[in-house]
XYZ file of C-alpha atoms in Angstrom:
459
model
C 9.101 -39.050 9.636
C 12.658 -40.151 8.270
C 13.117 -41.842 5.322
C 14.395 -44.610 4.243
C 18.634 -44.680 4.842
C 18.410 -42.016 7.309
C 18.153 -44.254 10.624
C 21.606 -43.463 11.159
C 20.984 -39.849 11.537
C 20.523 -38.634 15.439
C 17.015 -37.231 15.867
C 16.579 -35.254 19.520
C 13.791 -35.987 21.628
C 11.753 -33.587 23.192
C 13.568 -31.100 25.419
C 17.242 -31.994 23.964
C 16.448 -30.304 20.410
C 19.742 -27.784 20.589
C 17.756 -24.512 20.514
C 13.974 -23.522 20.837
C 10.737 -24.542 20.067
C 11.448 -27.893 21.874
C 7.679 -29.239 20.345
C 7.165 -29.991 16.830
C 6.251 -26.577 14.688
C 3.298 -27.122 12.082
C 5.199 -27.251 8.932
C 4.976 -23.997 6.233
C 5.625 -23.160 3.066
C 7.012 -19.534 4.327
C 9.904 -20.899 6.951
C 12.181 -21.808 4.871
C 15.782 -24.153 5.869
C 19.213 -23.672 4.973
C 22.615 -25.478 6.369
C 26.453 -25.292 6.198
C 29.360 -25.031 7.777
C 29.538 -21.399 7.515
C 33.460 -21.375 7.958
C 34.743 -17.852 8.360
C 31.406 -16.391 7.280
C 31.843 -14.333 3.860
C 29.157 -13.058 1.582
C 28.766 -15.919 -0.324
C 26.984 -17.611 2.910
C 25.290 -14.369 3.238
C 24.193 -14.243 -0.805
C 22.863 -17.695 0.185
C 20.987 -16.949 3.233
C 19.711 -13.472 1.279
C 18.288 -15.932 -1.500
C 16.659 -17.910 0.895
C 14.913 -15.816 2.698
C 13.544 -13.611 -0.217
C 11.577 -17.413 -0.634
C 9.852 -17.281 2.313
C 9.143 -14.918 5.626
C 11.047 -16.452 7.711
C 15.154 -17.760 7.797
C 16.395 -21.397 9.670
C 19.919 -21.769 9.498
C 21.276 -25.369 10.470
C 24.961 -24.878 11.470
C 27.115 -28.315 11.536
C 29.779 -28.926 14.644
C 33.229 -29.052 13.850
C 33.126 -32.756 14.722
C 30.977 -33.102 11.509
C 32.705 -31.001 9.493
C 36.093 -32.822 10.180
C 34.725 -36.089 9.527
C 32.739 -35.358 6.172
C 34.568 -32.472 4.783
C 38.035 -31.525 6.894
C 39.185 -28.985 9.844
C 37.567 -26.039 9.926
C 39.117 -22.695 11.095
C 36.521 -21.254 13.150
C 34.625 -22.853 16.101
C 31.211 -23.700 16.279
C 30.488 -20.814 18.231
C 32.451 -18.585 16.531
C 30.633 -19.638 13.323
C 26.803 -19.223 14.962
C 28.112 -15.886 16.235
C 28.279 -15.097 12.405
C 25.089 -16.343 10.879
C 23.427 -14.638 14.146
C 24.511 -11.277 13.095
C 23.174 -11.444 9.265
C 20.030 -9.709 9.119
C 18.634 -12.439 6.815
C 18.693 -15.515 9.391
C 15.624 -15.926 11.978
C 17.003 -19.014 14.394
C 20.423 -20.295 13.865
C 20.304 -23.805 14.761
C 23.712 -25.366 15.860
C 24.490 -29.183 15.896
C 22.341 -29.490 12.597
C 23.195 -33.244 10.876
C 25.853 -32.760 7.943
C 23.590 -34.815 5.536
C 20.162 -33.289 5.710
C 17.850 -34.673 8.073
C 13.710 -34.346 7.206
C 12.656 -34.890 11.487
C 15.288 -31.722 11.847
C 13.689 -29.332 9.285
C 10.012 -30.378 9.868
C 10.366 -30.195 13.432
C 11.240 -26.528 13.074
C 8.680 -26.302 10.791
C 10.227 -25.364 7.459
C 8.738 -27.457 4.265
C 11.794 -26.177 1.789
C 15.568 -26.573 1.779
C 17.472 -24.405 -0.219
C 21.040 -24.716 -0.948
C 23.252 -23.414 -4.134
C 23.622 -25.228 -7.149
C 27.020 -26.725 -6.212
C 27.016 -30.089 -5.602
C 27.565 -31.175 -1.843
C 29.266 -34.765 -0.571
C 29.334 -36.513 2.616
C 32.679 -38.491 3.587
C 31.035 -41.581 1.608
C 30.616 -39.320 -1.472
C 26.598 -39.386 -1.492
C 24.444 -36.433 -1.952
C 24.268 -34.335 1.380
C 20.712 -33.397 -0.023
C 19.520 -36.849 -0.922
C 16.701 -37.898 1.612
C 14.942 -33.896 0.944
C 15.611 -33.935 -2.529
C 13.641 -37.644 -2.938
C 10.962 -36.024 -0.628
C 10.319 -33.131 -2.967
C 11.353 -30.121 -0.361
C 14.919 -28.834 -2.100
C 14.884 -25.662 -4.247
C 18.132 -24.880 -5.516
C 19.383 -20.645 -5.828
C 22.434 -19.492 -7.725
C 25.618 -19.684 -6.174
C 27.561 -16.293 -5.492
C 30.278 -16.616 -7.250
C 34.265 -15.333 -6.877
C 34.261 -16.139 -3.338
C 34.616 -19.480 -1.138
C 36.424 -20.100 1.906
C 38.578 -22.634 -0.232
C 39.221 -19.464 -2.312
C 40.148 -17.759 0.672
C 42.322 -20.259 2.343
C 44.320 -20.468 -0.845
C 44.829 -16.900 -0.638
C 46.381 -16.991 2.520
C 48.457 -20.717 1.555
C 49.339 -18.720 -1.283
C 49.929 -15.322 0.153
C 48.795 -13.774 -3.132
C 47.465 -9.553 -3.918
C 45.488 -10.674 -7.041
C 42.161 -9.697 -5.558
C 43.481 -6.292 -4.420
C 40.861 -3.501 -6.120
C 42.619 -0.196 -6.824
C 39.870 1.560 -6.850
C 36.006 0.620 -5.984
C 34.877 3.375 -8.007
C 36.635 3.027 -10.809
C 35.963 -1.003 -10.757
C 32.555 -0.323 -10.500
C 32.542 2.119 -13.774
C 33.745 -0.863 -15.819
C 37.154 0.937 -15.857
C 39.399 -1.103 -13.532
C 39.366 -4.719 -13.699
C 39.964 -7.834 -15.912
C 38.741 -8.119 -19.512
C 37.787 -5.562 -22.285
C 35.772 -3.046 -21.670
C 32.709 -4.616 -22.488
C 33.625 -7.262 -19.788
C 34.777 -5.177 -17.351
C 31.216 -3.347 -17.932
C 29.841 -6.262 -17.322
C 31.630 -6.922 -14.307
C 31.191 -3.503 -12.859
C 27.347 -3.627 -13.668
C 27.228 -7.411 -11.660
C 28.943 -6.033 -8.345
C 26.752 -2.584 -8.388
C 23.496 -5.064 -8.357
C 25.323 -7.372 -5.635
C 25.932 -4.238 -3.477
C 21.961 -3.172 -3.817
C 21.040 -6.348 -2.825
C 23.126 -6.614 0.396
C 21.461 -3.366 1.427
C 17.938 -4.543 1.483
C 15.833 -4.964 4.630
C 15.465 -8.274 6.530
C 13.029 -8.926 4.291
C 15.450 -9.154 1.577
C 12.970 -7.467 -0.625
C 12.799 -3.240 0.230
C 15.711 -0.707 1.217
C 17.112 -0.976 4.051
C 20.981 -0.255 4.260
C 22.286 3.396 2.445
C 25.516 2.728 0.898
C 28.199 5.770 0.076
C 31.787 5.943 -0.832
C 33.996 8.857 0.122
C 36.581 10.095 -2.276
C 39.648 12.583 -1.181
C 43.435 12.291 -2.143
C 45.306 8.959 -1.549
C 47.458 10.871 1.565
C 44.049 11.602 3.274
C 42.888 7.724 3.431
C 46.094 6.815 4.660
C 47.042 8.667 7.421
C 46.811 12.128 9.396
C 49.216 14.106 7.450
C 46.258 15.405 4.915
C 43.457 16.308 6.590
C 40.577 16.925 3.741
C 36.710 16.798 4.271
C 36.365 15.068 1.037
C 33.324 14.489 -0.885
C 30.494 11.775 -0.462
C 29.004 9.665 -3.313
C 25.468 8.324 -2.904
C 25.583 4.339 -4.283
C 22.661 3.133 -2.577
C 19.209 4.653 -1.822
C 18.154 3.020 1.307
C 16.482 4.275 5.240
C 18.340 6.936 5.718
C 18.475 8.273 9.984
C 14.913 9.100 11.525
C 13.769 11.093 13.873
C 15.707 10.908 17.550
C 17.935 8.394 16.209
C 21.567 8.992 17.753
C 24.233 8.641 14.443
C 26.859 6.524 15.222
C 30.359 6.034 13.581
C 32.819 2.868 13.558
C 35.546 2.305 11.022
C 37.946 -0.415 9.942
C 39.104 -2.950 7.734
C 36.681 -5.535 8.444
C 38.950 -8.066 6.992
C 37.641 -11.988 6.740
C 34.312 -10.390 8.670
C 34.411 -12.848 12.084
C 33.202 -12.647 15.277
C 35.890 -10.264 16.649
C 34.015 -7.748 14.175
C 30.556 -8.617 14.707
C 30.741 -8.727 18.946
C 32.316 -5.046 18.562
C 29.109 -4.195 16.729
C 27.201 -6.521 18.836
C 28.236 -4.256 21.745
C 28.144 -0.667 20.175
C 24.209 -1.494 19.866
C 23.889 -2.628 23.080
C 25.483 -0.004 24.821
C 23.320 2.466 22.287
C 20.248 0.488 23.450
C 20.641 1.408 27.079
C 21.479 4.873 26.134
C 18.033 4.447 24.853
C 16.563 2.738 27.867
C 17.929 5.651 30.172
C 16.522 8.331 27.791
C 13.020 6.866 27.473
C 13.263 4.902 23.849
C 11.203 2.022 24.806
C 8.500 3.405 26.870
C 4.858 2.166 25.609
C 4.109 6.201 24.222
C 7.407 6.395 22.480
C 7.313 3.243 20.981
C 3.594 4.107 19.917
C 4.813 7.234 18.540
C 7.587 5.923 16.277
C 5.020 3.034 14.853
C 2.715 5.738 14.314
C 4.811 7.872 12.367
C 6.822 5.492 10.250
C 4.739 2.011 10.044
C 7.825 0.320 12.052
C 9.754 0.616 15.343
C 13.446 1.212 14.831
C 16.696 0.863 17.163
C 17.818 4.353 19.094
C 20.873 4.630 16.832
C 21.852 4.757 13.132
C 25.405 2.849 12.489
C 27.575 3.775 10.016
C 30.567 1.952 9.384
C 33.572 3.293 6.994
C 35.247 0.679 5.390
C 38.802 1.114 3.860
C 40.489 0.660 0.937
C 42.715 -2.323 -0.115
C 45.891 -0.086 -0.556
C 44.999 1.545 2.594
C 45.382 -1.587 5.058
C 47.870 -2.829 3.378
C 50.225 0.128 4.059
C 49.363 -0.167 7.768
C 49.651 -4.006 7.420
C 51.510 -5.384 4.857
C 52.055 -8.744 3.564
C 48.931 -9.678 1.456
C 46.328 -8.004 3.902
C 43.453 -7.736 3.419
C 42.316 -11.384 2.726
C 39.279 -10.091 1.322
C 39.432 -7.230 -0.996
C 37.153 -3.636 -0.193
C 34.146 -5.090 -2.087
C 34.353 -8.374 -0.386
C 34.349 -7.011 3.092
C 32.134 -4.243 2.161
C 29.510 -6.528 1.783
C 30.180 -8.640 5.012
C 29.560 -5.526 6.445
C 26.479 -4.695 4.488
C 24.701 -7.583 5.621
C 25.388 -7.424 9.541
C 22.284 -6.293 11.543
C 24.060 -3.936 13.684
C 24.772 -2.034 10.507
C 22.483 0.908 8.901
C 24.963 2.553 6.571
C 28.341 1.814 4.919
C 31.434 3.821 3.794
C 33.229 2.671 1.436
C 36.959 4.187 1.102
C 36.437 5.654 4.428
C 39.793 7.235 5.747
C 42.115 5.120 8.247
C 42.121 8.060 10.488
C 38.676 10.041 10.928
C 39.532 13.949 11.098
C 37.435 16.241 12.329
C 36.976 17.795 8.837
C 35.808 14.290 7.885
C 33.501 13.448 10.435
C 31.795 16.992 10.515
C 31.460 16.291 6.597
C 29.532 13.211 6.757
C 26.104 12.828 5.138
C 24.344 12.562 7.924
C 26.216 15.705 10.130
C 28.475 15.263 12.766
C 27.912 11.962 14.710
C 26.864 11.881 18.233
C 29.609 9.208 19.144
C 32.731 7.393 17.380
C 33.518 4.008 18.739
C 36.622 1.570 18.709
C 36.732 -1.270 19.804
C 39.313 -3.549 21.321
C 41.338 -4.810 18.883
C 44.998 -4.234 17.895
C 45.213 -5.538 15.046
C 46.653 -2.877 13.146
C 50.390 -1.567 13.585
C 50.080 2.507 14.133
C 52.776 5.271 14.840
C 49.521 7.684 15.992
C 46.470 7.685 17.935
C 43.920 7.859 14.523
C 41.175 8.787 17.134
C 42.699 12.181 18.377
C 39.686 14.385 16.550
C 36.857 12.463 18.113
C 38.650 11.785 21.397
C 38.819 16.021 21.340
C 35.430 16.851 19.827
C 34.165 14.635 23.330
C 32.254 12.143 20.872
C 34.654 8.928 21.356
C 33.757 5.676 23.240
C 35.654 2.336 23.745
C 33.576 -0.909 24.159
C 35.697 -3.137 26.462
C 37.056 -7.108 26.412
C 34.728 -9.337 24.920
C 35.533 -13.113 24.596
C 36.213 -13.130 20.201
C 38.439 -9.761 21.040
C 41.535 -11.743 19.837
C 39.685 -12.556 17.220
C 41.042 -10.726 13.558
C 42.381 -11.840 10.067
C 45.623 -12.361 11.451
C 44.438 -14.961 14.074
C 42.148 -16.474 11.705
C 45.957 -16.554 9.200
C 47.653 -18.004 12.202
C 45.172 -20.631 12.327
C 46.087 -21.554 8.745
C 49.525 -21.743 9.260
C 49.435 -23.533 12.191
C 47.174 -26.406 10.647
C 49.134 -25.825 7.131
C 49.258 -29.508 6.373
C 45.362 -30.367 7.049
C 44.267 -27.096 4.948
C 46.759 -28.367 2.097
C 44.733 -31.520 2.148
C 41.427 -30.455 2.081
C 42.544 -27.476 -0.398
C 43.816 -30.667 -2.469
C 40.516 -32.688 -2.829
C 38.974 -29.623 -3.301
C 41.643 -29.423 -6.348
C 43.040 -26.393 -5.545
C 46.709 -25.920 -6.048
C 48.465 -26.523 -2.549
C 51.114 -23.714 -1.517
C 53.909 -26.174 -1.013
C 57.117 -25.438 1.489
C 58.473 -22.204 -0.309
C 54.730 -20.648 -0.230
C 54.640 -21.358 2.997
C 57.724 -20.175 4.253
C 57.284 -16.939 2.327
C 54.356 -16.422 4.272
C 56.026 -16.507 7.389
C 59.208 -14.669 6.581
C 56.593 -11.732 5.160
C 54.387 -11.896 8.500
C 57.748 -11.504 10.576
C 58.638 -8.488 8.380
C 55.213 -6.976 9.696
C 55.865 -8.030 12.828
C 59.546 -6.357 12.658
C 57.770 -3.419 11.038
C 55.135 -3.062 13.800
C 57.811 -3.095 16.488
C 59.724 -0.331 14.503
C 56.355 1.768 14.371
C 55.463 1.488 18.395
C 58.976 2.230 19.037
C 58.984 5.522 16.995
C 55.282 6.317 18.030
């Protein structure tokens, strides 16, 4: 039943409720509600949605439309379906639930059955300035978790207005040791100690509460991440104990930046499982006796492959790159990555190209397949996928519909829209980039476009 003020707020009737169960769900304790925009999803949404569902067994997540957004809060960068493509993919979320009302609605949530809300302790405003959370939060149903902090997408739209490198990390290791970073040592300790405990948590299950994800980092000389000049096998660090490959599961590699983690990134995944699934189909995975067998054995059915994905460095993209790419800095996108449910293992400081001397030197042995995907995103003088393309392990997923779909589309977007971003990035009371900021921007993305053109030319 609504309460009292919320009469203006839509509530479906039966069979136009935007996704499934179409009749009311008995309300629990254990399915628990969370809503957003979810703008260019980073791993502060995630650290949200992880939170959450640690409260309960099961994960709701109301997405708004850009209509709502616009009106309450300003343009957003990514579309509506761009943005449920994201909280689909983290392992956290049951049911994403698009069209959800931008002030909290109590018919929406108890109709899908959940009896809490849970949002960060920020304080959230609709385009009158009232509470988005006021009708649950009279009701009794709002628990409030910590906000992740360091990370926003106003942060990251200023970094792009901006076009600063302040968030570039040197090195992940070192950071982590408490001996790169901001502060003394005691708060760079600190600091370090903070983003090791962040990492763990992104690598738990979908529970949010056991293992799930193994998390490495690869060290070699700076001339071996960068290119295919050095060609070293480097050494492996173990960061994070997690479920490491099991028996008959196919290892699978992917690389990249991962920058501003979207839904170019996640359909690429999307697909590498799929076409790993039918592998599994063809080869007998999901017949009743194998699927038996595996629940048997290990208390839980598991997919037919084991992802990795290496991740690389700051310094390392932005060589390829330039300008201020990445957006989001190796620890940033490494956990984006972390939390995607196509993803069993991560890299960090993997190497831009993957040698054979690297790939036959990986923790888990040689992988049965490399993929790419379709993106060009990157400007390259060399094909960085000779070794796998000769070892007979390399596959291509084709087109998908978000294959345009990168940091430097989601910049674009920006720049195009400057003037709107400056706004909202204004009431927000962030520091707007101004003309020179912004025409810095562009003269240092047509120096990377100039650059690019060089490097094809010469390739």
């Amino acid at each position: 039943m609504a309460s009292v003020g919320e009469e203006n707020i839509e509530v479906p009737s039966s069979g136009n409720w935007p996704v499934e169960p179409q009749a009311d769900v008995p309300v629990t304790k254990d399915r628990i509600w969370v809503d957003g925009c979810f703008d260019f999803s980073h791993h502060g949404h995630a650290g949200a949605m992880l939170q959450a569902r640690r409260l309960g067994n099961e994960l709701l997540v109301g997405i708004h439309s850009d209509e709502a957004i616009l009106e309450n809060k300003g343009p957003t960068v990514m579309t509506l379906k761009e943005r449920v493509s994201a909280v689909d993919a983290c392992r956290w979320s049951t049911l994403s639930v698009p069209y959800a009302p931008y002030v909290t609605s109590l018919p929406w949530i108890s109709h899908y059955g959940c009896q809490y809300v849970v949002h960060g302790d920020d304080i959230t405003s609709d385009s009158s300035g009232e509470d988005c959370y006021r009708y649950v939060k009279a009701a009794g149903r709002f628990l409030v978790v910590k906000r992740t902090p360091g990370i926003s997408t106003t942060d990251l739209v200023g970094r792009m207005l901006l076009c600063t490198r302040g968030h570039f990390i040197k090195s992940l290791t070192r950071m982590l040791a408490g001996d790169e970073g901001l502060g003394n040592s005691e708060e760079r300790k600190k600091t370090g100690e903070e983003m090791r405990h962040r990492i763990k948590d992104y690598a738990t299950d979908k529970s949010g509460l056991n293992p799930g994800s193994e998390v490495w980092t690869w060290s070699a000389s700076s001339s071996a991440m960068k290119d295919h000049v050095a060609e070293e096998a480097g050494y492996h660090t173990k960061m994070v104990h997690g479920k490491g490959p099991r028996q008959g599961q196919r290892i699978v590699y992917v690389d990249g930046g991962f920058d501003l983690f979207s839904s170019g990134h996640i359909e690429f995944l999307k697909q590498v499982m799929s076409v790993e699934e039918a592998t599994g189909r063809k080869n007998g995975w999901y017949t009743a006796n194998a699927t038996h067998q595996r629940v048997s054995q290990h208390g839980e059915d598991f997919s037919p492959a084991f992802v990795i994905a290496g991740v690389h460095d700051d310094e390392v993209i932005n060589h390829w790159k330039g300008v201020n790419y990445p957006i989001m800095n190796i620890f940033e996108r490494g956990l984006c990555v972390l939390q995607c449910r196509y993803i069993h293992c991560v890299i960090f400081s993997a190497p831009f190209t993957p040698t054979k001397a690297y790939l036959t030197n990986l923790p888990y042995g040689t992988p049965n397949a490399v993929y790419h995907g379709p993106t060009s995103f990157m400007p390259l003088t060399y094909d960085p996928y000779t070794a796998p393309k000769e070892m007979d392990i390399f596959q291509e997923v084709g087109d998908h519909e978000f294959k345009t779909v990168n940091a430097g589309e989601i910049v674009q977007r920006i720049m195009k829209s400057r003037a709107m971003y400056e706004e909202r990035q204004r009431i927000k009371g962030v520091k707007g980039a101004g003309e020179e900021a912004a025409k810095r921007r562009e003269e240092l993305e047509r120096e990377a476009i100039m650059l690019e053109n060089e490097r094809m030319a010469n390739r």
